[in-house]
PDB file of C-alpha atoms in Angstrom:
ATOM      1  CA  GLY A   1      32.688  -9.054 -11.491  1.00 73.00           C
ATOM      2  CA  ALA A   2      30.404 -10.568 -14.527  1.00 79.00           C
ATOM      3  CA  ALA A   3      33.268 -10.282 -17.483  1.00 81.00           C
ATOM      4  CA  THR A   4      36.147 -12.210 -15.744  1.00 82.00           C
ATOM      5  CA  ASP A   5      37.463 -15.881 -15.515  1.00 82.00           C
ATOM      6  CA  GLY A   6      38.040 -18.123 -12.541  1.00 82.00           C
ATOM      7  CA  ALA A   7      40.912 -16.277 -11.047  1.00 84.00           C
ATOM      8  CA  GLY A   8      39.291 -12.833 -11.571  1.00 86.00           C
ATOM      9  CA  ARG A   9      36.097 -14.284  -9.658  1.00 86.00           C
ATOM     10  CA  LEU A  10      38.380 -15.136  -6.761  1.00 86.00           C
ATOM     11  CA  PHE A  11      39.787 -11.654  -6.628  1.00 85.00           C
ATOM     12  CA  PHE A  12      36.318 -10.070  -7.095  1.00 86.00           C
ATOM     13  CA  ASP A  13      34.972 -12.061  -4.159  1.00 86.00           C
ATOM     14  CA  GLN A  14      37.678 -10.754  -1.976  1.00 84.00           C
ATOM     15  CA  VAL A  15      37.127  -7.136  -2.752  1.00 83.00           C
ATOM     16  CA  PHE A  16      33.347  -7.499  -2.737  1.00 83.00           C
ATOM     17  CA  LYS A  17      33.476  -8.899   0.938  1.00 82.00           C
ATOM     18  CA  CYS A  18      35.971  -6.216   2.163  1.00 80.00           C
ATOM     19  CA  ILE A  19      33.660  -3.801   0.756  1.00 76.00           C
ATOM     20  CA  TYR A  20      30.723  -5.233   2.295  1.00 78.00           C
ATOM     21  CA  ASP A  21      32.364  -5.603   5.834  1.00 76.00           C
ATOM     22  CA  SER A  22      33.750  -1.948   5.612  1.00 73.00           C
ATOM     23  CA  LYS A  23      37.171  -3.441   5.864  1.00 73.00           C
ATOM     24  CA  LYS A  24      39.294  -0.344   4.709  1.00 68.00           C
ATOM     25  CA  GLY A  25      42.555  -1.866   5.896  1.00 71.00           C
ATOM     26  CA  ASP A  26      42.258  -4.812   3.676  1.00 70.00           C
ATOM     27  CA  LEU A  27      41.494  -2.706   0.647  1.00 68.00           C
ATOM     28  CA  ALA A  28      44.422  -0.746   1.129  1.00 70.00           C
ATOM     29  CA  LYS A  29      46.649  -3.417  -0.221  1.00 73.00           C
ATOM     30  CA  TRP A  30      44.883  -3.340  -3.611  1.00 70.00           C
ATOM     31  CA  GLU A  31      45.100   0.566  -3.688  1.00 67.00           C
ATOM     32  CA  PHE A  32      41.270   0.733  -4.147  1.00 61.00           C
ATOM     33  CA  VAL A  33      39.257   3.901  -3.106  1.00 58.00           C
ATOM     34  CA  CYS A  34      35.845   3.503  -1.951  1.00 54.00           C
ATOM     35  CA  PHE A  35      33.370   6.248  -1.799  1.00 48.00           C
ATOM     36  CA  GLU A  36      31.072   5.410   0.998  1.00 52.00           C
ATOM     37  CA  GLU A  37      29.369   8.856   1.147  1.00 44.00           C
ATOM     38  CA  THR A  38      28.505   8.695  -2.428  1.00 44.00           C
ATOM     39  CA  GLU A  39      24.633   8.910  -2.859  1.00 44.00           C
ATOM     40  CA  PHE A  40      23.121   6.419  -5.164  1.00 41.00           C
ATOM     41  CA  TYR A  41      19.479   7.251  -6.660  1.00 41.00           C
ATOM     42  CA  SER A  42      16.702   4.949  -7.884  1.00 44.00           C
ATOM     43  CA  SER A  43      13.494   5.862  -9.453  1.00 47.00           C
ATOM     44  CA  GLN A  44      11.966   2.766  -7.460  1.00 46.00           C
ATOM     45  CA  TYR A  45      12.212   4.526  -4.112  1.00 42.00           C
ATOM     46  CA  LYS A  46      10.203   7.757  -3.315  1.00 41.00           C
ATOM     47  CA  GLU A  47      13.322   8.856  -0.955  1.00 46.00           C
ATOM     48  CA  ASP A  48      16.952   9.053  -1.528  1.00 43.00           C
ATOM     49  CA  VAL A  49      18.825   5.948  -0.251  1.00 44.00           C
ATOM     50  CA  ARG A  50      22.542   5.262   0.293  1.00 45.00           C
ATOM     51  CA  LEU A  51      24.336   2.277  -1.743  1.00 44.00           C
ATOM     52  CA  LYS A  52      24.319   0.145   1.447  1.00 48.00           C
ATOM     53  CA  GLU A  53      20.798   0.629   2.347  1.00 50.00           C
ATOM     54  CA  LEU A  54      19.888  -0.088  -1.224  1.00 48.00           C
ATOM     55  CA  ILE A  55      21.730  -3.276  -2.032  1.00 54.00           C
ATOM     56  CA  PHE A  56      23.421  -4.537   0.845  1.00 58.00           C
ATOM     57  CA  SER A  57      21.590  -6.992   3.018  1.00 61.00           C
ATOM     58  CA  PRO A  58      21.476  -6.829   6.911  1.00 67.00           C
ATOM     59  CA  TRP A  59      22.607 -10.217   7.167  1.00 73.00           C
ATOM     60  CA  PRO A  60      26.253 -11.407   7.303  1.00 76.00           C
ATOM     61  CA  LEU A  61      28.056 -12.827   4.230  1.00 77.00           C
ATOM     62  CA  GLN A  62      30.028 -16.094   5.132  1.00 78.00           C
ATOM     63  CA  ARG A  63      33.721 -15.696   4.114  1.00 77.00           C
ATOM     64  CA  SER A  64      33.820 -19.531   3.197  1.00 81.00           C
ATOM     65  CA  VAL A  65      31.101 -18.993   0.628  1.00 84.00           C
ATOM     66  CA  PRO A  66      32.126 -17.217  -2.718  1.00 86.00           C
ATOM     67  CA  VAL A  67      29.620 -14.542  -3.385  1.00 88.00           C
ATOM     68  CA  TYR A  68      29.048 -15.997  -6.770  1.00 88.00           C
ATOM     69  CA  ASP A  69      27.350 -19.081  -5.154  1.00 87.00           C
ATOM     70  CA  VAL A  70      24.724 -17.016  -3.363  1.00 88.00           C
ATOM     71  CA  TYR A  71      21.781 -14.463  -3.838  1.00 88.00           C
ATOM     72  CA  MET A  72      19.837 -12.031  -1.960  1.00 85.00           C
ATOM     73  CA  ASP A  73      16.295 -13.345  -1.379  1.00 85.00           C
ATOM     74  CA  THR A  74      14.231 -10.005  -1.450  1.00 81.00           C
ATOM     75  CA  GLU A  75      11.049 -12.139  -0.366  1.00 83.00           C
ATOM     76  CA  ASP A  76      12.790 -13.460   3.058  1.00 83.00           C
ATOM     77  CA  ASP A  77      14.174 -10.338   4.563  1.00 81.00           C
ATOM     78  CA  PHE A  78      16.994 -10.076   2.340  1.00 81.00           C
ATOM     79  CA  ARG A  79      18.937 -13.069   3.470  1.00 85.00           C
ATOM     80  CA  TRP A  80      21.923 -14.417   1.596  1.00 87.00           C
ATOM     81  CA  LYS A  81      20.839 -18.004   0.227  1.00 88.00           C
ATOM     82  CA  PRO A  82      22.646 -20.441  -2.143  1.00 88.00           C
ATOM     83  CA  TRP A  83      21.700 -20.631  -5.513  1.00 87.00           C
ATOM     84  CA  THR A  84      20.962 -24.259  -4.927  1.00 85.00           C
ATOM     85  CA  ASP A  85      18.118 -23.434  -2.733  1.00 86.00           C
ATOM     86  CA  ARG A  86      16.175 -22.192  -6.014  1.00 84.00           C
ATOM     87  CA  LEU A  87      16.754 -25.681  -7.941  1.00 81.00           C
ATOM     88  CA  ALA A  88      13.242 -27.533  -7.816  1.00 72.00           C
ATOM     89  CA  GLY A  89      13.070 -31.380  -7.862  1.00 70.00           C
ATOM     90  CA  PHE A  90      14.300 -32.524 -11.297  1.00 71.00           C
ATOM     91  CA  ASP A  91      12.947 -35.611 -12.751  1.00 74.00           C
ATOM     92  CA  ILE A  92      14.520 -36.753 -16.330  1.00 74.00           C
ATOM     93  CA  PRO A  93      11.608 -37.552 -18.573  1.00 72.00           C
ATOM     94  CA  LYS A  94      11.276 -41.139 -19.890  1.00 73.00           C
ATOM     95  CA  ASP A  95      13.244 -41.892 -23.018  1.00 73.00           C
ATOM     96  CA  THR A  96      15.197 -38.769 -23.024  1.00 73.00           C
ATOM     97  CA  PRO A  97      18.401 -39.468 -24.810  1.00 72.00           C
ATOM     98  CA  TYR A  98      21.574 -38.945 -22.719  1.00 68.00           C
ATOM     99  CA  HIS A  99      22.868 -35.972 -25.079  1.00 66.00           C
ATOM    100  CA  ALA A 100      19.584 -34.042 -24.502  1.00 67.00           C
ATOM    101  CA  ILE A 101      19.766 -34.178 -20.824  1.00 72.00           C
ATOM    102  CA  ILE A 102      20.341 -30.878 -19.084  1.00 76.00           C
ATOM    103  CA  VAL A 103      20.563 -31.176 -15.407  1.00 80.00           C
ATOM    104  CA  PRO A 104      20.067 -27.824 -13.606  1.00 81.00           C
ATOM    105  CA  THR A 105      22.813 -26.687 -11.402  1.00 83.00           C
ATOM    106  CA  ALA A 106      23.657 -23.471  -9.422  1.00 84.00           C
ATOM    107  CA  ASP A 107      25.555 -22.401 -12.566  1.00 85.00           C
ATOM    108  CA  THR A 108      22.552 -22.626 -14.781  1.00 85.00           C
ATOM    109  CA  GLU A 109      20.289 -21.299 -12.274  1.00 86.00           C
ATOM    110  CA  ARG A 110      22.403 -18.084 -11.885  1.00 88.00           C
ATOM    111  CA  ASN A 111      22.978 -17.576 -15.430  1.00 87.00           C
ATOM    112  CA  GLN A 112      19.148 -18.019 -16.391  1.00 87.00           C
ATOM    113  CA  PHE A 113      18.293 -15.594 -13.625  1.00 89.00           C
ATOM    114  CA  LEU A 114      20.764 -13.046 -15.297  1.00 90.00           C
ATOM    115  CA  ILE A 115      19.219 -13.522 -18.671  1.00 90.00           C
ATOM    116  CA  ARG A 116      15.904 -13.185 -17.450  1.00 89.00           C
ATOM    117  CA  THR A 117      16.367 -10.058 -15.676  1.00 90.00           C
ATOM    118  CA  LEU A 118      18.390  -8.394 -18.513  1.00 91.00           C
ATOM    119  CA  VAL A 119      15.703  -9.282 -21.172  1.00 90.00           C
ATOM    120  CA  ASP A 120      12.991  -8.235 -18.909  1.00 90.00           C
ATOM    121  CA  ARG A 121      14.480  -4.805 -18.417  1.00 91.00           C
ATOM    122  CA  LYS A 122      15.177  -4.674 -22.093  1.00 90.00           C
ATOM    123  CA  TYR A 123      18.921  -5.277 -22.118  1.00 92.00           C
ATOM    124  CA  ASN A 124      20.948  -7.197 -24.815  1.00 94.00           C
ATOM    125  CA  LEU A 125      23.572  -9.888 -23.622  1.00 93.00           C
ATOM    126  CA  ILE A 126      26.321 -11.937 -24.855  1.00 92.00           C
ATOM    127  CA  ILE A 127      27.482 -15.010 -22.626  1.00 91.00           C
ATOM    128  CA  SER A 128      31.146 -16.008 -23.273  1.00 90.00           C
ATOM    129  CA  GLY A 129      33.167 -19.091 -22.010  1.00 86.00           C
ATOM    130  CA  PRO A 130      34.906 -22.235 -22.810  1.00 85.00           C
ATOM    131  CA  THR A 131      33.261 -25.318 -24.456  1.00 83.00           C
ATOM    132  CA  GLY A 132      30.988 -27.133 -21.990  1.00 79.00           C
ATOM    133  CA  THR A 133      30.004 -24.389 -19.619  1.00 79.00           C
ATOM    134  CA  ALA A 134      26.271 -24.712 -20.601  1.00 76.00           C
ATOM    135  CA  LYS A 135      26.280 -21.254 -22.570  1.00 81.00           C
ATOM    136  CA  THR A 136      23.810 -22.477 -25.291  1.00 82.00           C
ATOM    137  CA  ALA A 137      21.845 -24.778 -22.807  1.00 80.00           C
ATOM    138  CA  SER A 138      21.076 -22.004 -20.208  1.00 79.00           C
ATOM    139  CA  ILE A 139      19.764 -19.697 -23.161  1.00 84.00           C
ATOM    140  CA  ASN A 140      17.747 -22.456 -24.945  1.00 82.00           C
ATOM    141  CA  GLY A 141      16.334 -23.436 -21.575  1.00 79.00           C
ATOM    142  CA  MET A 142      15.161 -19.799 -21.222  1.00 81.00           C
ATOM    143  CA  LEU A 143      13.656 -19.796 -24.584  1.00 82.00           C
ATOM    144  CA  LEU A 144      11.708 -23.137 -24.124  1.00 76.00           C
ATOM    145  CA  GLY A 145      10.193 -22.336 -20.850  1.00 77.00           C
ATOM    146  CA  GLY A 146      11.735 -19.383 -18.918  1.00 79.00           C
ATOM    147  CA  PHE A 147       9.873 -16.538 -20.754  1.00 85.00           C
ATOM    148  CA  ASP A 148       6.018 -16.175 -20.783  1.00 84.00           C
ATOM    149  CA  SER A 149       4.729 -17.329 -24.288  1.00 85.00           C
ATOM    150  CA  GLU A 150       2.069 -14.700 -24.403  1.00 87.00           C
ATOM    151  CA  GLU A 151       4.748 -11.827 -23.885  1.00 90.00           C
ATOM    152  CA  PHE A 152       7.598 -13.134 -25.715  1.00 91.00           C
ATOM    153  CA  SER A 153       8.340 -15.108 -29.112  1.00 91.00           C
ATOM    154  CA  SER A 154      11.968 -16.192 -29.999  1.00 91.00           C
ATOM    155  CA  ILE A 155      14.289 -16.939 -32.948  1.00 91.00           C
ATOM    156  CA  ALA A 156      17.340 -19.233 -32.571  1.00 92.00           C
ATOM    157  CA  PHE A 157      20.066 -20.018 -35.011  1.00 93.00           C
ATOM    158  CA  ALA A 158      23.986 -20.373 -34.906  1.00 93.00           C
ATOM    159  CA  PHE A 159      26.526 -18.742 -37.232  1.00 92.00           C
ATOM    160  CA  SER A 160      29.268 -20.721 -38.790  1.00 90.00           C
ATOM    161  CA  ALA A 161      32.487 -19.617 -40.629  1.00 88.00           C
ATOM    162  CA  GLN A 162      30.545 -19.482 -43.958  1.00 90.00           C
ATOM    163  CA  THR A 163      27.399 -17.730 -42.808  1.00 92.00           C
ATOM    164  CA  THR A 164      26.809 -14.546 -44.932  1.00 92.00           C
ATOM    165  CA  GLU A 165      25.133 -11.174 -44.165  1.00 93.00           C
ATOM    166  CA  ASN A 166      22.255 -12.022 -46.687  1.00 93.00           C
ATOM    167  CA  GLN A 167      21.371 -15.165 -44.861  1.00 94.00           C
ATOM    168  CA  THR A 168      21.578 -13.512 -41.424  1.00 93.00           C
ATOM    169  CA  GLN A 169      19.135 -10.836 -42.686  1.00 93.00           C
ATOM    170  CA  ASP A 170      16.813 -13.134 -44.230  1.00 94.00           C
ATOM    171  CA  ILE A 171      16.408 -15.646 -41.199  1.00 94.00           C
ATOM    172  CA  ILE A 172      15.454 -12.532 -39.189  1.00 93.00           C
ATOM    173  CA  ASP A 173      13.024 -10.806 -41.661  1.00 93.00           C
ATOM    174  CA  GLY A 174      11.336 -14.165 -42.188  1.00 92.00           C
ATOM    175  CA  LYS A 175      10.212 -14.504 -38.637  1.00 92.00           C
ATOM    176  CA  LEU A 176       9.101 -10.733 -38.364  1.00 93.00           C
ATOM    177  CA  ASP A 177       5.417  -9.306 -38.907  1.00 92.00           C
ATOM    178  CA  LYS A 178       4.694  -6.165 -40.721  1.00 91.00           C
ATOM    179  CA  ARG A 179       3.289  -3.736 -38.073  1.00 89.00           C
ATOM    180  CA  ARG A 180       2.504  -0.898 -40.481  1.00 88.00           C
ATOM    181  CA  LYS A 181       4.453   0.792 -43.424  1.00 88.00           C
ATOM    182  CA  GLY A 182       8.153   0.394 -42.961  1.00 86.00           C
ATOM    183  CA  VAL A 183       7.863  -1.104 -39.366  1.00 90.00           C
ATOM    184  CA  TYR A 184       8.389  -4.717 -38.573  1.00 92.00           C
ATOM    185  CA  GLY A 185       8.457  -6.749 -35.438  1.00 92.00           C
ATOM    186  CA  PRO A 186       7.137  -9.642 -33.571  1.00 93.00           C
ATOM    187  CA  PRO A 187       3.279 -10.078 -33.576  1.00 91.00           C
ATOM    188  CA  PRO A 188       1.382  -6.840 -31.952  1.00 90.00           C
ATOM    189  CA  GLY A 189       1.772  -7.066 -28.116  1.00 89.00           C
ATOM    190  CA  LYS A 190       4.808  -9.375 -28.053  1.00 92.00           C
ATOM    191  CA  ARG A 191       8.578  -8.978 -27.626  1.00 93.00           C
ATOM    192  CA  MET A 192      10.959 -11.170 -29.635  1.00 93.00           C
ATOM    193  CA  VAL A 193      14.219 -12.473 -28.182  1.00 93.00           C
ATOM    194  CA  ILE A 194      16.731 -13.396 -30.807  1.00 93.00           C
ATOM    195  CA  PHE A 195      19.399 -15.657 -30.028  1.00 93.00           C
ATOM    196  CA  ILE A 196      22.467 -16.260 -31.947  1.00 93.00           C
ATOM    197  CA  ASP A 197      24.922 -18.952 -31.196  1.00 92.00           C
ATOM    198  CA  ASP A 198      28.610 -18.824 -31.973  1.00 91.00           C
ATOM    199  CA  ILE A 199      28.274 -15.229 -32.918  1.00 92.00           C
ATOM    200  CA  ASN A 200      32.057 -14.946 -33.402  1.00 90.00           C
ATOM    201  CA  MET A 201      32.529 -17.760 -35.905  1.00 89.00           C
ATOM    202  CA  PRO A 202      31.941 -15.748 -39.290  1.00 90.00           C
ATOM    203  CA  PHE A 203      35.154 -15.631 -41.329  1.00 88.00           C
ATOM    204  CA  LYS A 204      36.753 -12.138 -41.563  1.00 87.00           C
ATOM    205  CA  GLU A 205      37.005 -10.608 -44.962  1.00 87.00           C
ATOM    206  CA  GLU A 206      39.689  -8.727 -46.660  1.00 86.00           C
ATOM    207  CA  TYR A 207      39.566  -5.789 -44.441  1.00 86.00           C
ATOM    208  CA  GLY A 208      39.030  -7.393 -41.151  1.00 85.00           C
ATOM    209  CA  ALA A 209      35.389  -7.058 -40.900  1.00 88.00           C
ATOM    210  CA  GLN A 210      32.795  -9.670 -40.370  1.00 90.00           C
ATOM    211  CA  PRO A 211      29.776  -9.070 -42.662  1.00 92.00           C
ATOM    212  CA  PRO A 212      27.155 -10.841 -40.787  1.00 92.00           C
ATOM    213  CA  ILE A 213      28.132  -9.225 -37.578  1.00 93.00           C
ATOM    214  CA  GLU A 214      28.166  -5.856 -39.675  1.00 92.00           C
ATOM    215  CA  ILE A 215      24.461  -6.420 -40.800  1.00 91.00           C
ATOM    216  CA  LEU A 216      23.420  -7.009 -37.007  1.00 91.00           C
ATOM    217  CA  ARG A 217      25.154  -3.861 -35.990  1.00 90.00           C
ATOM    218  CA  GLN A 218      23.065  -1.770 -38.269  1.00 86.00           C
ATOM    219  CA  ASN A 219      20.135  -2.927 -36.261  1.00 86.00           C
ATOM    220  CA  PHE A 220      21.574  -0.768 -33.197  1.00 85.00           C
ATOM    221  CA  ILE A 221      22.526   2.512 -35.179  1.00 76.00           C
ATOM    222  CA  THR A 222      20.071   5.270 -35.182  1.00 72.00           C
ATOM    223  CA  ALA A 223      18.887   6.409 -38.575  1.00 64.00           C
ATOM    224  CA  ARG A 224      16.894   9.638 -39.156  1.00 58.00           C
ATOM    225  CA  LEU A 225      14.430   9.399 -41.697  1.00 55.00           C
ATOM    226  CA  GLY A 226      11.568  11.343 -43.025  1.00 52.00           C
ATOM    227  CA  GLU A 227      11.015  15.200 -42.818  1.00 46.00           C
ATOM    228  CA  LYS A 228      10.561  15.074 -39.085  1.00 48.00           C
ATOM    229  CA  GLN A 229      13.948  13.169 -38.810  1.00 47.00           C
ATOM    230  CA  GLU A 230      12.506  10.694 -36.426  1.00 56.00           C
ATOM    231  CA  LYS A 231      14.944   8.036 -34.889  1.00 63.00           C
ATOM    232  CA  SER A 232      14.753   4.375 -36.201  1.00 71.00           C
ATOM    233  CA  PHE A 233      16.497   1.363 -35.676  1.00 84.00           C
ATOM    234  CA  GLY A 234      16.855  -1.455 -38.383  1.00 87.00           C
ATOM    235  CA  TRP A 235      18.194  -2.103 -41.843  1.00 88.00           C
ATOM    236  CA  TYR A 236      17.533  -1.695 -45.531  1.00 87.00           C
ATOM    237  CA  ASP A 237      15.467  -3.959 -47.597  1.00 88.00           C
ATOM    238  CA  ARG A 238      17.724  -5.416 -50.294  1.00 88.00           C
ATOM    239  CA  LYS A 239      14.929  -5.357 -52.812  1.00 87.00           C
ATOM    240  CA  GLY A 240      13.234  -1.960 -52.647  1.00 83.00           C
ATOM    241  CA  TRP A 241      16.000  -0.417 -50.841  1.00 84.00           C
ATOM    242  CA  GLU A 242      13.441   0.987 -48.235  1.00 86.00           C
ATOM    243  CA  PHE A 243      14.608   1.423 -44.644  1.00 86.00           C
ATOM    244  CA  LYS A 244      12.746  -1.346 -42.557  1.00 88.00           C
ATOM    245  CA  THR A 245      12.439   0.038 -38.789  1.00 89.00           C
ATOM    246  CA  LEU A 246      12.745  -3.120 -36.559  1.00 91.00           C
ATOM    247  CA  VAL A 247      10.982  -2.651 -33.111  1.00 91.00           C
ATOM    248  CA  ASP A 248      10.280  -5.012 -29.904  1.00 92.00           C
ATOM    249  CA  LEU A 249      13.686  -7.149 -30.237  1.00 92.00           C
ATOM    250  CA  HIS A 250      15.869  -8.199 -27.809  1.00 92.00           C
ATOM    251  CA  TRP A 251      19.260 -10.019 -28.730  1.00 93.00           C
ATOM    252  CA  LEU A 252      21.011 -12.788 -27.020  1.00 93.00           C
ATOM    253  CA  ALA A 253      24.234 -14.348 -28.011  1.00 93.00           C
ATOM    254  CA  ALA A 254      26.944 -17.076 -27.111  1.00 92.00           C
ATOM    255  CA  MET A 255      30.513 -17.381 -28.200  1.00 90.00           C
ATOM    256  CA  CYS A 256      33.683 -19.016 -26.958  1.00 88.00           C
ATOM    257  CA  PRO A 257      36.900 -17.067 -26.400  1.00 86.00           C
ATOM    258  CA  PRO A 258      38.767 -16.216 -29.601  1.00 84.00           C
ATOM    259  CA  GLY A 259      41.125 -18.898 -30.874  1.00 79.00           C
ATOM    260  CA  ALA A 260      40.870 -22.345 -32.719  1.00 75.00           C
ATOM    261  CA  GLY A 261      38.887 -21.018 -35.535  1.00 73.00           C
ATOM    262  CA  LYS A 262      36.781 -18.311 -33.506  1.00 80.00           C
ATOM    263  CA  ASN A 263      37.422 -14.938 -34.044  1.00 85.00           C
ATOM    264  CA  ASP A 264      37.121 -11.612 -31.823  1.00 88.00           C
ATOM    265  CA  ILE A 265      34.052  -9.596 -32.339  1.00 87.00           C
ATOM    266  CA  THR A 266      34.251  -5.847 -32.917  1.00 88.00           C
ATOM    267  CA  ASP A 267      33.721  -3.314 -30.344  1.00 89.00           C
ATOM    268  CA  ARG A 268      31.139  -1.533 -32.374  1.00 89.00           C
ATOM    269  CA  LEU A 269      28.993  -4.658 -31.779  1.00 90.00           C
ATOM    270  CA  SER A 270      29.845  -5.623 -28.281  1.00 90.00           C
ATOM    271  CA  ARG A 271      29.486  -2.165 -26.871  1.00 91.00           C
ATOM    272  CA  HIS A 272      25.555  -2.723 -27.342  1.00 92.00           C
ATOM    273  CA  PHE A 273      25.561  -5.801 -25.144  1.00 93.00           C
ATOM    274  CA  ASN A 274      26.136  -6.725 -21.516  1.00 92.00           C
ATOM    275  CA  LEU A 275      29.037  -9.024 -21.352  1.00 91.00           C
ATOM    276  CA  LEU A 276      28.879 -12.233 -19.212  1.00 90.00           C
ATOM    277  CA  PHE A 277      31.722 -14.600 -18.883  1.00 90.00           C
ATOM    278  CA  VAL A 278      30.957 -18.036 -17.613  1.00 88.00           C
ATOM    279  CA  THR A 279      33.672 -20.404 -15.965  1.00 86.00           C
ATOM    280  CA  PRO A 280      33.896 -24.331 -16.004  1.00 83.00           C
ATOM    281  CA  PHE A 281      31.506 -26.217 -13.406  1.00 80.00           C
ATOM    282  CA  ASP A 282      32.867 -26.508 -10.019  1.00 79.00           C
ATOM    283  CA  ASP A 283      33.062 -29.960  -8.188  1.00 79.00           C
ATOM    284  CA  GLU A 284      29.525 -29.547  -6.663  1.00 79.00           C
ATOM    285  CA  SER A 285      27.977 -29.076 -10.122  1.00 78.00           C
ATOM    286  CA  LEU A 286      29.884 -31.746 -11.639  1.00 79.00           C
ATOM    287  CA  ASN A 287      28.869 -34.124  -8.959  1.00 82.00           C
ATOM    288  CA  ARG A 288      25.227 -33.213  -9.294  1.00 79.00           C
ATOM    289  CA  ILE A 289      25.151 -33.712 -13.048  1.00 78.00           C
ATOM    290  CA  PHE A 290      26.958 -36.926 -12.884  1.00 80.00           C
ATOM    291  CA  SER A 291      24.861 -38.317  -9.971  1.00 80.00           C
ATOM    292  CA  THR A 292      21.609 -37.318 -11.872  1.00 77.00           C
ATOM    293  CA  VAL A 293      22.673 -39.065 -15.172  1.00 76.00           C
ATOM    294  CA  VAL A 294      24.038 -42.282 -13.590  1.00 77.00           C
ATOM    295  CA  GLY A 295      21.031 -42.216 -11.255  1.00 76.00           C
ATOM    296  CA  LYS A 296      18.630 -42.365 -14.356  1.00 73.00           C
ATOM    297  CA  PHE A 297      20.712 -45.105 -15.924  1.00 72.00           C
ATOM    298  CA  LEU A 298      20.811 -47.352 -12.872  1.00 71.00           C
ATOM    299  CA  SER A 299      17.192 -46.892 -12.152  1.00 71.00           C
ATOM    300  CA  ILE A 300      16.190 -48.976 -15.070  1.00 70.00           C
ATOM    301  CA  ILE A 301      18.082 -52.181 -14.052  1.00 73.00           C
ATOM    302  CA  SER A 302      17.573 -54.279 -10.953  1.00 69.00           C
ATOM    303  CA  LYS A 303      18.779 -53.113  -7.533  1.00 67.00           C
ATOM    304  CA  ASP A 304      21.165 -56.126  -7.283  1.00 68.00           C
ATOM    305  CA  VAL A 305      22.771 -55.405 -10.379  1.00 64.00           C
ATOM    306  CA  ALA A 306      22.925 -51.419  -9.638  1.00 58.00           C
ATOM    307  CA  ALA A 307      24.530 -52.057  -6.256  1.00 57.00           C
TER     308      ALA A 307
END
């Protein structure tokens, strides 16, 4: 249910609720087969548990509320709650330019929760979606204050049509410390989050490859080095041609769907990422954004004029 558009979300919402409510008759029209007796195991539990006992809340899920608009609160007896309940009071700092205002919504809160969860568990993530869906804002918000600065450092840059593989490698290498001979990474004791915006922008060369993406892909390929044939991830130094092992790196990327100058990315790269497709804001989110921004504008003028 993550890599789909608005219509796909509506479909997934119906299917999920049918499974949740054990309505086999409704599932028959989609020709789905549900294996309710399948055992699911988790290292977090001492005893084996079934799927429904593991991830299903004992509380009913409202039919009128899309499953994408709620989350399961593990600290309150696994009750279903709207994402808006997690939004703290938001006050726009004084003198903040309007183009820099980022109003938190249910969409941004949900996206940032997924980003935080995946990075904490050492998974990479690509967020795709149309322009204006807060892809970059959600990730930048996490880089600025969503991760513990004592545990994480970050790099953020954007690709363009003219970005080269050498520029890409130099930007990343310039931010890494030497841990020991041949091994590079963030400062000891930290993990580094690397965010690449517009990852599908680089121009395709003669044979259809995008060199900046190919150099990134090298970091996910296992190289066997030395007499012991130890596994390493990284790339080669262009000066001494020595292999540089890169450690403690986590990758985030954002992109628009292919078209209008933006290319598709190779499956050889995307297979190393979790894929999340974000959709345009719904009416509730748009109303919250508009009301917050207009409220800031009206707050600096007299009440008589504002009314």
